Amino acid sequence: MLPIRPEIEHLRDSPIIEVWRLGFVVPDVVGLWAGECDVPTPRFIVDAAHRALLEGKTFYTHKRGIPELRAALQRYHRRLWQVEVPDERIAVTSAGMNAVMLICQTVIRAGDNAVFITPTWPNVERAAEVQGAEVREVPMRAGPDGWSLELQQLFDRCDERTRLIYYASPGNPTGWTIPPAQQQTLLEFARRRGIFVLADEVYHRFVYDRPVVPSILQHAAPDDPVFVVNSFSKSWAMTGWRMGWMVYPAALATPLERLIEYNTSGGQPFLQEAGIAALDDGEGFVTEIVERSRRGRELVIERLSRMPGVRVVPCTAAFYVMFEVEGVADTLDFCKRLVTEARVGLAPGVAFGQGAESMIRLCYAKTEDTLNRALDRMESYLNARARSAGPMTAR
Ligand SMILES: Cc1ncc(COP(=O)(O)O)c(C=O)c1O
């Protein structure tokens, strides 16, 4: 091996990729493993990028994003959450993932630890590891009312080397949203201990029991140790565009602007013009895809709950459902079998850290046809499995 940093040498692949590699060569596979909706970006957003390209908006631009997009983001925060975010606290990033890496680069020193509420999207853990952090997990419990967090457990995992606490609300893969009282207590703890909170709000529009998920920005003061990561990927079906933004403590504007210079040197101005169209004119589209996702969720939960040996964990946000199959302990093995034998691609729980090992994640942000095709195949597979296991496991 060439002498690269051990943190990079030992970076691991997600178990989802292992399933995907197998499934990639299976003809007519239905892949519900990835976290994206199957609707292409709407025309009015594409047109805005097209226009900007034709207008020659192809040059280097502001490190924190074009001022017009930052102004649109300010309007968006005002409209959605009634919060004023000063321009100096906003940076446009190469989607949520780049914002996560910038934050880890900013706060983590080798030997620090970062604490994660799990099950979690694994990429943030890996980003912390790239910076040399020890990853600590605090698993939530999946009960009959959904996922719940014991906040004291989280506090007990923090020590003098803790630099960052990460949560996503709504969460991937859980659909958990942080209760306002817990958010408040967490914020007070972070202030008192000088630990940064990374609040991931990329699924903020995908919620089915209220209009929008509250933002931590509604409670945090400008100099609190709080970062918020957000993205165009999910709400406006723009995963391939790699556009997102972050909000950070007021004092960090200059160091972050410099750090962006040495990462991406800023984003693409023609894409950022499209970002303005998404924010200012995208409400109709957001309503449509959230409604579509709501129907997908109902369909999937209703059908999965009737399958033999399946227990679904209730969820009210994001676009995933987590479930267990009776007798399945090794979910990676199960997902590999399911993709090769039933041509349905799902994500094994082991990919999401502690608390999800026995679970499987399904992304339901797909057409009804696609979902039904996958569910028909799963149903036949699970029925056959239940029959071969005998009457004890069939119900
Ligand atoms: C919880 C969570 N945060 C952030 C992201 C980052 O998305 P993107 O980099 O496309 O903005 C994802 C993507 O799946 C996610 O699930």
Short mmCIF file of N, CA and C in Angstrom, two decimals, residues 313-383:
data_model
loop_
_atom_site.label_atom_id
_atom_site.label_comp_id
_atom_site.label_asym_id
_atom_site.label_seq_id
_atom_site.Cartn_x
_atom_site.Cartn_y
_atom_site.Cartn_z
N VAL A 313 -41.80 -0.58 11.71
CA VAL A 313 -41.66 0.45 12.76
C VAL A 313 -42.40 1.71 12.28
N PRO A 314 -43.36 2.21 13.08
CA PRO A 314 -44.10 3.40 12.64
C PRO A 314 -43.16 4.58 12.37
N CYS A 315 -43.48 5.36 11.35
CA CYS A 315 -42.66 6.53 11.02
C CYS A 315 -43.56 7.59 10.40
N THR A 316 -43.25 8.84 10.64
CA THR A 316 -44.13 9.90 10.14
C THR A 316 -43.38 10.93 9.30
N ALA A 317 -42.14 10.63 8.93
CA ALA A 317 -41.37 11.63 8.16
C ALA A 317 -40.28 10.95 7.33
N ALA A 318 -39.57 11.76 6.53
CA ALA A 318 -38.59 11.30 5.54
C ALA A 318 -39.29 10.40 4.51
N PHE A 319 -38.54 9.57 3.76
CA PHE A 319 -39.26 8.69 2.83
C PHE A 319 -38.76 7.25 2.86
N TYR A 320 -38.57 6.79 4.09
CA TYR A 320 -38.13 5.42 4.30
C TYR A 320 -39.04 4.73 5.29
N VAL A 321 -39.12 3.40 5.13
CA VAL A 321 -39.75 2.63 6.19
C VAL A 321 -38.75 1.57 6.64
N MET A 322 -38.72 1.34 7.95
CA MET A 322 -37.84 0.32 8.50
C MET A 322 -38.71 -0.83 8.98
N PHE A 323 -38.27 -2.05 8.70
CA PHE A 323 -39.05 -3.20 9.16
C PHE A 323 -38.13 -4.37 9.49
N GLU A 324 -38.70 -5.28 10.31
CA GLU A 324 -37.98 -6.52 10.65
C GLU A 324 -38.72 -7.68 10.03
N VAL A 325 -37.98 -8.73 9.73
CA VAL A 325 -38.61 -9.97 9.28
C VAL A 325 -38.28 -11.04 10.31
N GLU A 326 -39.31 -11.66 10.81
CA GLU A 326 -39.13 -12.66 11.84
C GLU A 326 -38.09 -13.72 11.41
N GLY A 327 -37.17 -14.00 12.27
CA GLY A 327 -36.18 -15.03 11.97
C GLY A 327 -34.97 -14.52 11.18
N VAL A 328 -35.00 -13.25 10.78
CA VAL A 328 -33.85 -12.72 10.02
C VAL A 328 -32.95 -11.94 10.96
N ALA A 329 -31.76 -12.50 11.21
CA ALA A 329 -30.81 -11.81 12.09
C ALA A 329 -29.76 -11.09 11.23
N ASP A 330 -29.38 -11.73 10.12
CA ASP A 330 -28.34 -11.16 9.26
C ASP A 330 -29.02 -10.45 8.09
N THR A 331 -29.22 -9.14 8.25
CA THR A 331 -30.01 -8.44 7.22
C THR A 331 -29.21 -8.23 5.93
N LEU A 332 -27.89 -8.22 6.03
CA LEU A 332 -27.09 -8.09 4.80
C LEU A 332 -27.29 -9.35 3.95
N ASP A 333 -27.22 -10.50 4.59
CA ASP A 333 -27.43 -11.76 3.88
C ASP A 333 -28.85 -11.80 3.29
N PHE A 334 -29.83 -11.35 4.09
CA PHE A 334 -31.21 -11.37 3.62
C PHE A 334 -31.36 -10.46 2.38
N CYS A 335 -30.78 -9.26 2.45
CA CYS A 335 -30.92 -8.32 1.33
C CYS A 335 -30.21 -8.85 0.08
N LYS A 336 -29.09 -9.55 0.29
CA LYS A 336 -28.39 -10.13 -0.86
C LYS A 336 -29.24 -11.21 -1.52
N ARG A 337 -29.88 -12.02 -0.67
CA ARG A 337 -30.75 -13.06 -1.22
C ARG A 337 -31.95 -12.44 -1.94
N LEU A 338 -32.53 -11.45 -1.28
CA LEU A 338 -33.73 -10.83 -1.84
C LEU A 338 -33.44 -10.22 -3.21
N VAL A 339 -32.26 -9.62 -3.35
CA VAL A 339 -31.98 -8.97 -4.62
C VAL A 339 -31.69 -9.99 -5.73
N THR A 340 -31.05 -11.09 -5.38
CA THR A 340 -30.74 -12.06 -6.43
C THR A 340 -31.93 -13.01 -6.69
N GLU A 341 -32.65 -13.35 -5.62
CA GLU A 341 -33.74 -14.33 -5.80
C GLU A 341 -35.09 -13.68 -6.09
N ALA A 342 -35.32 -12.47 -5.57
CA ALA A 342 -36.64 -11.85 -5.78
C ALA A 342 -36.54 -10.55 -6.59
N ARG A 343 -35.35 -10.14 -6.93
CA ARG A 343 -35.10 -8.94 -7.75
C ARG A 343 -35.66 -7.65 -7.12
N VAL A 344 -35.50 -7.58 -5.80
CA VAL A 344 -35.87 -6.35 -5.08
C VAL A 344 -34.66 -5.90 -4.27
N GLY A 345 -34.27 -4.65 -4.47
CA GLY A 345 -33.08 -4.13 -3.77
C GLY A 345 -33.47 -3.28 -2.58
N LEU A 346 -33.08 -3.73 -1.39
CA LEU A 346 -33.34 -2.97 -0.17
C LEU A 346 -32.02 -2.72 0.55
N ALA A 347 -32.07 -1.87 1.58
CA ALA A 347 -30.83 -1.54 2.30
C ALA A 347 -30.81 -2.28 3.64
N PRO A 348 -29.72 -3.02 3.90
CA PRO A 348 -29.65 -3.77 5.16
C PRO A 348 -29.40 -2.85 6.35
N GLY A 349 -30.04 -3.16 7.47
CA GLY A 349 -29.93 -2.33 8.67
C GLY A 349 -28.52 -2.12 9.16
N VAL A 350 -27.64 -3.11 8.93
CA VAL A 350 -26.26 -2.98 9.41
C VAL A 350 -25.58 -1.73 8.86
N ALA A 351 -26.12 -1.19 7.77
CA ALA A 351 -25.52 0.01 7.19
C ALA A 351 -25.73 1.23 8.06
N PHE A 352 -26.66 1.17 9.01
CA PHE A 352 -27.09 2.39 9.71
C PHE A 352 -26.70 2.44 11.18
N GLY A 353 -25.81 1.55 11.58
CA GLY A 353 -25.29 1.61 12.94
C GLY A 353 -26.18 0.94 13.97
N GLN A 354 -25.83 1.18 15.24
CA GLN A 354 -26.51 0.46 16.33
C GLN A 354 -28.00 0.77 16.37
N GLY A 355 -28.77 -0.27 16.65
CA GLY A 355 -30.22 -0.10 16.76
C GLY A 355 -30.95 -0.52 15.50
N ALA A 356 -30.19 -0.72 14.41
CA ALA A 356 -30.85 -1.05 13.14
C ALA A 356 -30.42 -2.42 12.62
N GLU A 357 -29.59 -3.13 13.41
CA GLU A 357 -28.96 -4.36 12.89
C GLU A 357 -29.99 -5.36 12.37
N SER A 358 -31.15 -5.43 13.04
CA SER A 358 -32.14 -6.46 12.66
C SER A 358 -33.15 -5.92 11.65
N MET A 359 -32.89 -4.70 11.16
CA MET A 359 -33.93 -4.06 10.32
C MET A 359 -33.50 -3.94 8.86
N ILE A 360 -34.49 -3.61 8.06
CA ILE A 360 -34.26 -3.43 6.63
C ILE A 360 -34.93 -2.10 6.26
N ARG A 361 -34.26 -1.33 5.38
CA ARG A 361 -34.83 -0.04 4.97
C ARG A 361 -35.34 -0.11 3.54
N LEU A 362 -36.52 0.45 3.35
CA LEU A 362 -37.10 0.53 2.01
C LEU A 362 -37.42 2.01 1.73
N CYS A 363 -37.00 2.49 0.56
CA CYS A 363 -37.31 3.88 0.18
C CYS A 363 -38.59 3.88 -0.65
N TYR A 364 -39.59 4.61 -0.18
CA TYR A 364 -40.90 4.56 -0.87
C TYR A 364 -41.18 5.79 -1.74
N ALA A 365 -40.17 6.60 -2.02
CA ALA A 365 -40.40 7.78 -2.87
C ALA A 365 -40.37 7.39 -4.35
N LYS A 366 -41.25 6.46 -4.71
CA LYS A 366 -41.26 5.90 -6.07
C LYS A 366 -42.70 5.86 -6.57
N THR A 367 -42.87 5.55 -7.87
CA THR A 367 -44.23 5.46 -8.41
C THR A 367 -44.95 4.28 -7.75
N GLU A 368 -46.28 4.38 -7.77
CA GLU A 368 -47.09 3.31 -7.19
C GLU A 368 -46.80 1.98 -7.90
N ASP A 369 -46.61 2.06 -9.21
CA ASP A 369 -46.31 0.85 -10.00
C ASP A 369 -45.03 0.19 -9.54
N THR A 370 -44.01 0.99 -9.38
CA THR A 370 -42.70 0.47 -8.94
C THR A 370 -42.85 -0.17 -7.56
N LEU A 371 -43.53 0.53 -6.67
CA LEU A 371 -43.67 0.01 -5.31
C LEU A 371 -44.46 -1.31 -5.34
N ASN A 372 -45.55 -1.33 -6.11
CA ASN A 372 -46.35 -2.56 -6.16
C ASN A 372 -45.57 -3.73 -6.74
N ARG A 373 -44.76 -3.42 -7.76
CA ARG A 373 -43.94 -4.49 -8.36
C ARG A 373 -42.99 -5.07 -7.30
N ALA A 374 -42.35 -4.18 -6.56
CA ALA A 374 -41.42 -4.65 -5.52
C ALA A 374 -42.17 -5.41 -4.43
N LEU A 375 -43.31 -4.88 -4.03
CA LEU A 375 -44.06 -5.51 -2.94
C LEU A 375 -44.63 -6.87 -3.36
N ASP A 376 -45.08 -6.98 -4.63
CA ASP A 376 -45.56 -8.28 -5.12
C ASP A 376 -44.45 -9.32 -5.02
N ARG A 377 -43.27 -8.91 -5.45
CA ARG A 377 -42.15 -9.86 -5.43
C ARG A 377 -41.76 -10.23 -3.99
N MET A 378 -41.76 -9.23 -3.14
CA MET A 378 -41.41 -9.51 -1.74
C MET A 378 -42.43 -10.44 -1.10
N GLU A 379 -43.69 -10.18 -1.42
CA GLU A 379 -44.76 -10.99 -0.84
C GLU A 379 -44.60 -12.46 -1.24
N SER A 380 -44.35 -12.69 -2.53
CA SER A 380 -44.17 -14.09 -2.98
C SER A 380 -42.97 -14.70 -2.28
N TYR A 381 -41.91 -13.92 -2.18
CA TYR A 381 -40.67 -14.43 -1.57
C TYR A 381 -40.91 -14.79 -0.10
N LEU A 382 -41.56 -13.89 0.61
CA LEU A 382 -41.76 -14.12 2.05
C LEU A 382 -42.79 -15.22 2.28
N ASN A 383 -43.78 -15.31 1.41
CA ASN A 383 -44.75 -16.41 1.54
C ASN A 383 -44.05 -17.75 1.36
#
